[in-house]
Short mmCIF file of C-alpha atoms in Angstrom, two decimals:
data_model
loop_
_atom_site.label_atom_id
_atom_site.label_comp_id
_atom_site.label_asym_id
_atom_site.label_seq_id
_atom_site.Cartn_x
_atom_site.Cartn_y
_atom_site.Cartn_z
CA MET X 1375 107.95 77.39 121.80
CA SER X 1376 105.63 74.41 121.47
CA ASP X 1377 106.50 71.48 119.19
CA GLY X 1378 103.32 72.10 117.18
CA PRO X 1379 100.92 74.93 116.39
CA CYS X 1380 99.59 76.44 119.58
CA LEU X 1381 97.83 79.46 121.04
CA ILE X 1382 99.71 81.29 123.81
CA LEU X 1383 97.46 83.20 126.22
CA VAL X 1384 99.20 86.46 127.07
CA GLY X 1385 97.51 86.95 130.43
CA THR X 1386 98.38 83.55 131.91
CA GLY X 1387 101.15 82.24 129.66
CA GLY X 1388 99.13 79.08 129.08
CA ARG X 1389 99.56 77.17 125.81
CA VAL X 1390 96.62 75.63 124.00
CA PRO X 1391 97.43 73.24 121.09
CA LEU X 1392 95.61 74.24 117.93
CA ALA X 1393 93.17 71.66 116.59
CA GLU X 1394 90.80 71.66 113.62
CA GLY X 1395 87.47 73.11 114.73
CA LEU X 1396 88.82 74.47 118.04
CA THR X 1397 86.20 76.99 119.19
CA VAL X 1398 86.83 80.00 121.41
CA GLY X 1399 84.12 81.68 123.45
CA ARG X 1400 82.53 82.41 126.80
CA GLY X 1401 80.08 79.51 126.60
CA PRO X 1402 80.83 76.25 128.43
CA ASP X 1403 80.61 74.20 125.21
CA ASN X 1404 83.74 75.80 123.69
CA ALA X 1405 87.02 73.89 123.45
CA LEU X 1406 88.75 77.03 124.76
CA ARG X 1407 86.54 78.84 127.24
CA LEU X 1408 87.43 82.48 128.01
CA ASP X 1409 85.51 83.76 131.00
CA ASP X 1410 85.59 87.45 130.10
CA GLY X 1411 82.68 89.85 129.54
CA SER X 1412 84.16 91.13 126.27
CA VAL X 1413 84.10 87.62 124.75
CA SER X 1414 80.95 86.34 122.98
CA SER X 1415 79.34 83.00 123.80
CA HIS X 1416 80.71 81.57 120.55
CA HIS X 1417 83.42 84.00 119.51
CA ALA X 1418 85.76 82.37 116.94
CA VAL X 1419 86.97 79.07 115.52
CA PHE X 1420 90.31 77.77 114.20
CA ARG X 1421 90.43 75.88 110.89
CA CYS X 1422 93.24 73.86 109.32
CA LEU X 1423 93.23 73.56 105.53
CA GLY X 1424 96.05 71.95 103.61
CA GLY X 1425 98.38 72.32 106.60
CA ASN X 1426 97.63 76.06 106.86
CA TRP X 1427 95.74 77.59 109.77
CA MET X 1428 93.00 80.20 109.60
CA LEU X 1429 90.99 82.02 112.23
CA GLN X 1430 87.30 82.69 111.62
CA ASP X 1431 85.10 85.12 113.52
CA LEU X 1432 81.64 83.80 114.46
CA GLY X 1433 79.83 87.13 114.50
CA SER X 1434 81.23 88.21 117.86
CA THR X 1435 80.07 91.46 119.44
CA ASN X 1436 83.48 92.95 120.18
CA GLY X 1437 85.36 91.38 117.32
CA THR X 1438 88.23 89.03 116.65
CA TRP X 1439 91.46 90.89 115.94
CA VAL X 1440 94.73 89.81 114.28
CA ASN X 1441 97.64 92.23 114.74
CA GLU X 1442 95.03 94.84 115.77
CA GLU X 1443 93.02 94.54 112.55
CA ARG X 1444 89.47 93.30 112.95
CA VAL X 1445 88.71 90.02 111.18
CA GLN X 1446 85.75 90.63 108.87
CA GLU X 1447 85.15 86.93 108.26
CA ARG X 1448 88.32 84.81 108.28
CA VAL X 1449 92.08 85.31 107.99
CA TRP X 1450 95.08 83.05 107.45
CA LEU X 1451 97.56 82.93 110.34
CA LYS X 1452 101.34 82.98 110.49
CA GLU X 1453 103.99 82.59 113.20
CA GLY X 1454 103.92 85.33 115.82
CA ASP X 1455 100.50 86.80 114.93
CA ARG X 1456 98.97 88.70 117.85
CA LEU X 1457 95.32 87.74 118.43
CA ARG X 1458 92.64 89.41 120.47
CA PHE X 1459 89.19 88.05 121.34
CA GLY X 1460 87.35 91.09 122.67
CA LEU X 1461 89.95 92.18 125.23
CA VAL X 1462 91.63 88.79 125.77
CA MET X 1463 95.10 88.72 124.21
CA ALA X 1464 96.88 85.70 122.70
CA GLN X 1465 99.69 84.89 120.28
CA VAL X 1466 100.21 82.18 117.65
CA GLY X 1467 103.23 79.89 117.88
CA GLY X 1468 104.64 76.92 116.00
CA LEU X 1469 103.51 77.94 112.49
CA PRO X 1470 105.65 78.06 109.31
CA ALA X 1471 107.40 81.26 108.29
CA PRO X 1472 105.48 83.71 106.01
CA PHE X 1473 105.88 83.52 102.23
CA THR X 1474 107.25 85.88 99.61
CA ALA X 1475 106.76 85.12 95.93
CA PRO X 1476 106.17 87.03 92.70
CA LEU X 1477 102.68 87.79 91.46
CA ARG X 1478 102.00 87.95 87.72
CA PRO X 1479 99.56 90.48 86.21
CA PRO X 1480 96.35 88.94 84.84
CA PRO X 1481 94.96 89.87 81.41
CA VAL X 1482 91.48 91.03 80.40
CA PRO X 1483 89.31 88.04 79.39
CA ALA X 1484 87.69 87.89 75.98
CA ARG X 1485 84.23 86.77 77.03
CA SER X 1486 81.77 86.78 79.90
CA LEU X 1487 79.44 84.21 81.45
CA PRO X 1488 75.63 83.74 81.31
CA PRO X 1489 73.45 86.43 82.96
CA PRO X 1490 72.71 86.20 86.69
CA VAL X 1491 69.51 85.74 88.61
CA PRO X 1492 68.52 87.87 91.67
CA LEU X 1493 70.62 87.41 94.77
CA PRO X 1494 69.38 84.93 97.39
CA GLN X 1495 67.72 86.00 100.60
CA ALA X 1496 69.87 86.16 103.69
CA THR X 1497 69.97 83.23 106.09
CA PRO X 1498 69.65 84.57 109.65
CA ALA X 1499 72.58 83.91 111.91
CA PRO X 1500 71.94 81.47 114.78
CA GLY X 1501 71.13 83.13 118.08
CA GLU X 1502 73.60 83.36 120.87
CA THR X 1503 73.84 84.96 124.27
CA PRO X 1504 75.20 88.43 123.55
CA SER X 1505 78.47 89.44 125.09
CA GLN X 1506 78.97 92.66 127.00
CA PRO X 1507 79.81 95.38 124.44
CA LEU X 1508 82.92 97.37 125.08
CA PRO X 1509 82.33 100.94 126.32
CA GLN X 1510 83.94 102.39 123.19
CA PRO X 1511 84.66 100.84 119.79
CA ILE X 1512 88.26 99.82 119.21
CA PRO X 1513 89.35 101.22 115.83
CA PRO X 1514 91.28 98.69 113.73
CA THR X 1515 94.75 99.43 112.45
CA ARG X 1516 96.05 98.18 109.17
CA ARG X 1517 98.01 94.93 109.23
CA LYS X 1518 101.56 95.41 108.07
CA GLY X 1519 102.82 91.86 108.11
CA SER X 1520 100.52 89.68 106.02
CA ARG X 1521 99.06 92.40 103.80
CA TRP X 1522 102.27 94.09 102.77
CA GLY X 1523 104.45 90.98 102.78
CA CYS X 1524 102.91 89.87 99.49
CA LEU X 1525 103.52 93.26 97.89
CA LEU X 1526 107.22 93.07 98.72
CA GLY X 1527 107.50 90.02 96.51
CA ILE X 1528 105.75 91.44 93.44
CA ALA X 1529 107.88 91.48 90.35
CA LEU X 1530 109.28 94.83 89.20
CA PRO X 1531 107.44 94.84 85.82
CA LEU X 1532 104.08 94.51 87.56
CA LEU X 1533 104.93 97.34 89.93
CA ILE X 1534 105.86 99.58 87.03
CA ILE X 1535 102.67 98.75 85.12
CA LEU X 1536 100.36 99.18 88.10
CA ALA X 1537 102.13 102.34 89.20
CA ALA X 1538 101.78 103.94 85.77
CA LEU X 1539 98.13 102.96 85.40
CA GLY X 1540 97.36 103.78 89.03
CA VAL X 1541 98.85 107.26 88.77
CA TRP X 1542 96.88 107.97 85.58
CA LEU X 1543 93.68 106.70 87.18
CA LEU X 1544 94.08 108.37 90.56
CA MET X 1545 95.48 111.66 89.38
CA GLY X 1546 93.12 112.15 86.43
CA ARG X 1547 94.09 113.95 83.27
CA SER X 1548 94.76 117.20 85.06
CA GLY X 1549 97.63 115.79 87.15
CA ASN X 1550 96.24 117.45 90.30
CA SER X 1551 97.15 115.89 93.63
CA MET X 1552 94.89 113.22 95.10
CA ALA X 1553 96.71 113.13 98.41
CA GLY X 1554 93.81 114.60 100.39
CA PRO X 1555 91.04 112.30 99.07
CA LEU X 1556 93.32 109.25 99.34
CA ALA X 1557 94.18 110.15 102.94
CA PHE X 1558 90.45 110.57 103.61
CA ARG X 1559 89.70 107.10 102.23
CA GLU X 1560 92.44 105.53 104.34
CA SER X 1561 91.10 107.28 107.44
CA ALA X 1562 87.47 106.36 106.62
CA ARG X 1563 88.41 102.67 106.42
CA LYS X 1564 89.26 102.81 110.13
CA ASN X 1565 87.02 105.57 111.50
CA ALA X 1566 84.44 106.87 109.03
CA PRO X 1567 82.62 109.25 111.42
CA GLY X 1568 85.91 110.87 112.37
CA ALA X 1569 87.05 111.12 108.76
CA PHE X 1570 83.80 112.74 107.63
CA GLN X 1571 83.79 115.06 110.66
CA LYS X 1572 87.28 116.27 109.77
CA ALA X 1573 86.94 116.56 105.99
CA LEU X 1574 83.27 117.37 105.34
CA ALA X 1575 82.13 121.00 105.40
CA PRO X 1576 79.69 121.68 108.31
CA SER X 1577 76.92 122.64 105.87
CA MET X 1578 77.08 119.11 104.39
CA GLN X 1579 76.79 117.16 107.65
CA SER X 1580 72.99 116.97 107.37
CA ARG X 1581 73.36 115.64 103.81
CA LEU X 1582 75.60 112.88 105.16
CA GLY X 1583 72.94 112.00 107.74
CA GLY X 1584 70.38 111.50 104.98
CA ILE X 1585 72.80 109.32 103.03
CA ASN X 1586 73.48 107.19 106.11
CA GLU X 1587 69.76 106.61 106.67
CA VAL X 1588 69.24 105.33 103.12
CA LEU X 1589 72.52 103.46 102.66
CA TRP X 1590 72.78 101.72 106.03
CA PRO X 1591 69.22 101.12 107.30
CA THR X 1592 70.08 97.78 108.95
CA ALA X 1593 73.78 98.25 109.77
CA ASP X 1594 75.84 100.66 111.81
CA ALA X 1595 77.03 103.43 109.51
CA PRO X 1596 80.72 103.18 110.63
CA VAL X 1597 80.74 99.45 109.82
CA GLY X 1598 79.00 100.03 106.51
CA TRP X 1599 81.38 102.79 105.46
CA ALA X 1600 84.37 100.67 106.50
CA PHE X 1601 83.18 97.97 104.09
CA PHE X 1602 82.53 100.55 101.38
CA PHE X 1603 85.94 102.24 101.57
CA ASN X 1604 87.85 98.97 102.04
CA THR X 1605 86.51 97.66 98.73
CA SER X 1606 86.22 100.84 96.65
CA LEU X 1607 88.31 102.39 93.88
CA VAL X 1608 89.14 106.09 93.56
CA ALA X 1609 89.24 108.31 90.48
CA GLY X 1610 89.79 112.04 90.14
CA ALA X 1611 88.75 114.49 87.42
CA PRO X 1612 90.43 117.78 86.44
CA GLU X 1613 90.05 120.67 88.84
CA GLN X 1614 87.62 123.36 87.70
CA LYS X 1615 87.26 126.78 89.39
CA GLY X 1616 89.13 125.59 92.45
CA LEU X 1617 86.98 122.45 92.90
CA LYS X 1618 88.18 118.90 92.21
CA PRO X 1619 85.61 116.11 91.60
CA VAL X 1620 86.58 112.75 93.14
CA LEU X 1621 84.68 109.49 92.72
CA PHE X 1622 84.79 106.71 95.33
CA TYR X 1623 83.35 103.75 93.40
CA HIS X 1624 82.25 100.39 94.80
CA PRO X 1625 82.46 97.93 91.85
CA TRP X 1626 80.53 95.08 93.46
CA ALA X 1627 77.38 97.17 94.07
CA ASP X 1628 77.92 99.61 91.16
CA VAL X 1629 77.57 102.47 93.64
CA GLY X 1630 79.59 105.68 93.67
CA LEU X 1631 80.08 108.45 96.21
CA LEU X 1632 80.57 111.64 94.19
CA THR X 1633 82.48 114.33 96.08
CA LEU X 1634 83.79 117.85 95.41
CA TRP X 1635 86.98 119.00 97.14
CA LYS X 1636 88.17 122.54 97.77
CA GLY X 1637 91.86 122.13 98.42
CA PRO X 1638 93.31 118.86 99.68
CA GLU X 1639 91.41 118.67 102.97
CA THR X 1640 87.86 120.03 102.57
CA MET X 1641 84.94 118.13 101.02
CA VAL X 1642 82.36 120.75 100.10
CA ASP X 1643 79.73 118.52 98.46
CA LEU X 1644 78.82 114.83 98.22
CA GLU X 1645 76.07 112.62 96.83
CA LEU X 1646 75.39 108.96 96.19
CA VAL X 1647 75.00 107.89 92.57
CA PRO X 1648 74.58 104.50 90.92
CA GLY X 1649 77.22 103.84 88.30
CA SER X 1650 74.38 103.67 85.79
CA ALA X 1651 73.59 107.35 86.39
CA LEU X 1652 77.15 108.28 85.40
CA ARG X 1653 76.90 106.04 82.34
CA GLY X 1654 73.65 107.73 81.33
CA GLU X 1655 71.50 104.62 81.77
CA GLY X 1656 69.20 105.89 84.50
CA PRO X 1657 69.06 104.59 88.09
CA PRO X 1658 68.14 100.89 88.30
CA PHE X 1659 66.64 99.68 91.56
CA GLY X 1660 68.39 96.71 93.07
CA SER X 1661 70.25 95.68 89.91
CA PRO X 1662 74.04 96.14 89.92
CA GLY X 1663 75.19 97.47 86.56
CA TRP X 1664 77.73 94.70 85.95
CA ALA X 1665 74.86 92.20 85.83
CA LYS X 1666 73.82 93.66 82.47
CA GLU X 1667 77.22 92.84 80.99
CA GLY X 1668 77.06 89.15 81.87
CA TYR X 1669 77.59 87.43 85.15
CA GLY X 1670 81.27 86.70 84.88
CA PRO X 1671 84.20 88.71 86.21
CA HIS X 1672 84.56 90.37 82.82
CA GLY X 1673 81.23 92.10 83.42
CA VAL X 1674 82.47 93.54 86.73
CA GLY X 1675 85.74 94.77 85.26
CA TYR X 1676 84.20 96.18 82.09
CA THR X 1677 81.37 97.99 83.87
CA THR X 1678 83.88 99.41 86.35
CA ALA X 1679 86.03 100.69 83.51
CA GLN X 1680 82.98 102.17 81.77
CA THR X 1681 81.92 103.97 84.94
CA ILE X 1682 85.31 105.54 85.60
CA ARG X 1683 85.61 106.65 81.98
CA ALA X 1684 82.11 108.15 82.12
CA PHE X 1685 83.00 110.01 85.32
CA GLU X 1686 86.16 111.46 83.79
CA ARG X 1687 84.35 112.57 80.64
CA THR X 1688 81.42 114.03 82.55
CA PHE X 1689 83.62 116.27 84.66
CA ALA X 1690 86.28 117.03 82.06
CA ASP X 1691 84.45 120.23 81.10
CA GLY X 1692 83.62 121.30 84.63
CA THR X 1693 80.15 119.74 84.92
CA ASP X 1694 78.57 120.59 88.26
CA LEU X 1695 77.78 117.65 90.53
CA ARG X 1696 74.24 119.00 90.95
CA LYS X 1697 73.50 118.57 87.24
CA ILE X 1698 73.75 114.82 87.76
CA THR X 1699 71.91 114.58 91.07
CA ALA X 1700 69.32 117.39 90.92
CA ALA X 1701 66.75 115.43 88.88
CA ALA X 1702 65.96 112.81 91.53
CA PRO X 1703 68.48 112.69 94.40
CA ASP X 1704 66.12 110.63 96.56
CA ALA X 1705 65.69 108.05 93.78
CA LEU X 1706 69.45 107.87 93.31
CA ARG X 1707 69.99 107.26 97.01
CA VAL X 1708 67.31 104.56 97.18
CA ALA X 1709 68.85 102.81 94.18
CA CYS X 1710 72.27 102.88 95.82
CA GLY X 1711 70.88 101.66 99.13
CA SER X 1712 69.09 98.77 97.41
CA GLN X 1713 72.20 97.71 95.52
CA MET X 1714 74.47 97.92 98.58
CA ALA X 1715 71.89 95.90 100.53
CA GLN X 1716 72.14 93.14 97.92
CA VAL X 1717 75.89 92.94 98.32
CA VAL X 1718 75.71 92.93 102.12
CA ARG X 1719 72.93 90.33 102.05
CA SER X 1720 74.95 88.10 99.74
CA LEU X 1721 77.87 88.25 102.18
CA VAL X 1722 75.61 87.28 105.07
CA THR X 1723 74.24 84.39 103.00
CA PHE X 1724 77.76 83.35 102.12
CA SER X 1725 79.01 83.31 105.70
CA GLN X 1726 75.99 81.79 107.50
CA PRO X 1727 75.32 79.10 108.54
CA MET X 1728 78.53 77.25 109.33
CA ASN X 1729 77.68 74.41 106.90
CA ASN X 1730 76.77 76.66 103.97
CA PRO X 1731 77.83 74.52 100.96
CA VAL X 1732 79.01 77.50 98.89
CA ARG X 1733 81.09 78.76 101.75
CA MET X 1734 82.67 75.35 102.32
CA ALA X 1735 83.35 74.95 98.57
CA TYR X 1736 85.10 78.33 98.56
CA ILE X 1737 87.23 77.45 101.60
CA ARG X 1738 88.25 74.13 100.02
CA LEU X 1739 89.18 75.90 96.79
CA MET X 1740 91.34 78.44 98.63
CA ALA X 1741 93.07 75.57 100.44
CA GLU X 1742 93.79 73.76 97.16
CA GLY X 1743 95.09 76.94 95.52
CA ALA X 1744 96.82 76.49 92.17
CA THR X 1745 96.05 72.76 92.04
CA ALA X 1746 92.34 73.63 91.67
CA VAL X 1747 93.01 75.21 88.26
CA GLY X 1748 93.46 71.79 86.71
CA GLN X 1749 90.07 70.67 88.05
CA THR X 1750 88.15 73.32 86.10
CA ARG X 1751 86.82 72.88 82.57
CA SER X 1752 86.41 76.48 81.40
CA THR X 1753 89.23 78.51 82.94
CA PRO X 1754 90.83 80.66 80.18
CA SER X 1755 94.45 79.72 79.52
CA SER X 1756 95.61 83.28 80.29
CA SER X 1757 94.00 83.23 83.75
CA ALA X 1758 95.20 79.67 84.38
CA GLU X 1759 98.79 80.72 83.73
CA ALA X 1760 98.54 83.68 86.11
CA LEU X 1761 96.81 81.62 88.82
CA ARG X 1762 99.38 78.82 88.69
CA ALA X 1763 102.06 81.44 89.33
CA LEU X 1764 100.47 82.35 92.68
CA PRO X 1765 102.04 80.72 95.75
CA GLN X 1766 99.72 78.69 97.93
CA GLU X 1767 99.64 81.30 100.68
CA ALA X 1768 98.75 84.12 98.25
CA TRP X 1769 95.28 82.65 97.77
CA ALA X 1770 94.47 83.59 101.37
CA ALA X 1771 94.65 87.28 100.42
CA PHE X 1772 91.42 86.97 98.41
CA LYS X 1773 88.38 87.88 100.51
CA PRO X 1774 84.78 87.09 99.39
CA THR X 1775 82.98 90.25 98.31
CA VAL X 1776 79.75 89.11 96.64
CA MET X 1777 77.97 85.86 95.80
CA VAL X 1778 75.31 85.17 93.14
CA ASP X 1779 73.38 81.88 93.22
CA ALA X 1780 71.96 81.11 89.77
CA GLY X 1781 70.59 77.67 90.61
CA GLY X 1782 72.81 75.44 88.49
CA LYS X 1783 75.79 77.77 88.87
CA VAL X 1784 77.13 79.91 91.71
CA LEU X 1785 79.46 82.86 91.23
CA VAL X 1786 81.72 84.10 94.02
CA MET X 1787 83.68 87.34 93.61
CA ALA X 1788 86.67 88.09 95.85
CA HIS X 1789 89.07 91.02 96.01
CA ASN X 1790 92.72 90.82 97.01
CA GLY X 1791 93.47 92.32 100.41
CA SER X 1792 97.14 92.92 99.58
CA ASN X 1793 96.51 94.40 96.13
CA PRO X 1794 92.92 95.73 95.82
CA ASP X 1795 93.40 96.19 92.06
CA LEU X 1796 93.20 92.38 91.63
CA PHE X 1797 90.02 90.36 91.92
CA LEU X 1798 89.11 86.72 91.53
CA GLY X 1799 85.94 85.29 90.01
CA ILE X 1800 84.96 81.68 90.74
CA VAL X 1801 82.11 79.81 89.04
CA PHE X 1802 80.90 76.67 90.80
CA GLN X 1803 78.78 74.11 88.93
CA ARG X 1804 76.20 72.05 90.85
CA GLU X 1805 76.69 68.39 90.04
CA GLU X 1806 74.59 65.79 91.85
CA GLY X 1807 74.17 68.08 94.81
CA ALA X 1808 77.88 68.95 95.06
CA LEU X 1809 79.65 72.14 94.02
CA ALA X 1810 82.61 71.74 91.66
CA PRO X 1811 84.78 74.64 90.43
CA GLU X 1812 84.05 75.19 86.74
CA ARG X 1813 85.92 78.41 85.91
CA LEU X 1814 88.42 80.77 87.55
CA ASP X 1815 89.18 84.28 86.34
CA LEU X 1816 91.96 86.46 87.75
CA LEU X 1817 91.52 90.06 86.67
CA SER X 1818 92.79 93.56 87.23
CA PHE X 1819 90.57 96.66 87.28
CA ASN X 1820 93.43 98.66 85.79
CA ALA X 1821 93.89 96.10 83.02
CA CYS X 1822 90.17 96.34 82.21
CA TYR X 1823 90.44 100.13 82.26
CA GLY X 1824 93.47 100.07 79.98
CA GLY X 1825 91.69 97.69 77.61
CA LEU X 1826 88.69 100.02 77.39
CA LYS X 1827 90.93 102.95 76.45
#
């Protein structure tokens, strides 16, 4: 192996030393030029933060892959990771060994932050010469090394708490099995069209087409659904007359996919609903429900808990899905589409352009890890204690999910890729043109749900 961090090209055996800002692509201006039709002109870039290396995709056509999982934006690297740029294979060498350390459960905060303003408009990505798309999409497979390595180090008390709360939440009060819907969600994360084709009753396929048109007007439906199911929670209600209601809820957009299951494998009905419709507030247009509760992480957690409780109560007596959606299904879908569009737009704004100040502030914060807690003025002591217990590498598991720019303050929400129940809220304060971290909140959806009960 090389004396330092390097990239080993599988096809040729060549070794390329890793350097901060090393770009990979088909264009002649890249530090590492890959002359292959599956590689974009500017495909990916390597970053070094605090001695740790990350790989960032630059909006490539055929994707950047780490251990056969597509990189949605950026991912931290470890020794032996298998990389793929389009169809060009490589491997990482000379990096430190992966970490294992305990993770402490965060509490529910006592207060929220000031209300938000509307999300910013998207900044268009810079143009590039498109690469040759692959004949067929390459479905990602779940990473087993970095994602599950963190879970192996979680302390036993946390596992017991999350398991108990998770079982109660996923199984519902009836205790009926959620194996089928959970298997569907896992499959839909990788191949949504195939998952729907297998699980959804033929009579409902046209309904799905209408949902796709409203929910993903500017994005490919498989990509949109992958984002939805990767960052959604699941709750089940008691089975009534052989039908089990299951809610797939996206907390960042306050959007739910209501489904009815006949047996463990057949979805016989589905409809989009804003969380507000379940809570009896009426469908807002383009206004995520958590915004009404204050713009801090507490608002996200509390609104999520309210929505799941409302779903369970609504269907506890066998309420038909159509009683919720019959009044104005088109309005419900438009509301959901508008709210999902805000979340997707905020992610585009966050990731483009390369010198986006919020993006750079977030990357610096992740690199500083626990040391950044001491730089904040308003972090609650309970969250500070939990955050300081995180190892440096654990911060890389948090992936940006939504960003709200309120002028003087900017809020970034991130969910944990290793443990989706955890999420991180970061408030940046603008000071003389710079962004300084003002408050950090580490929260658990299950803790918020338990607090609401």
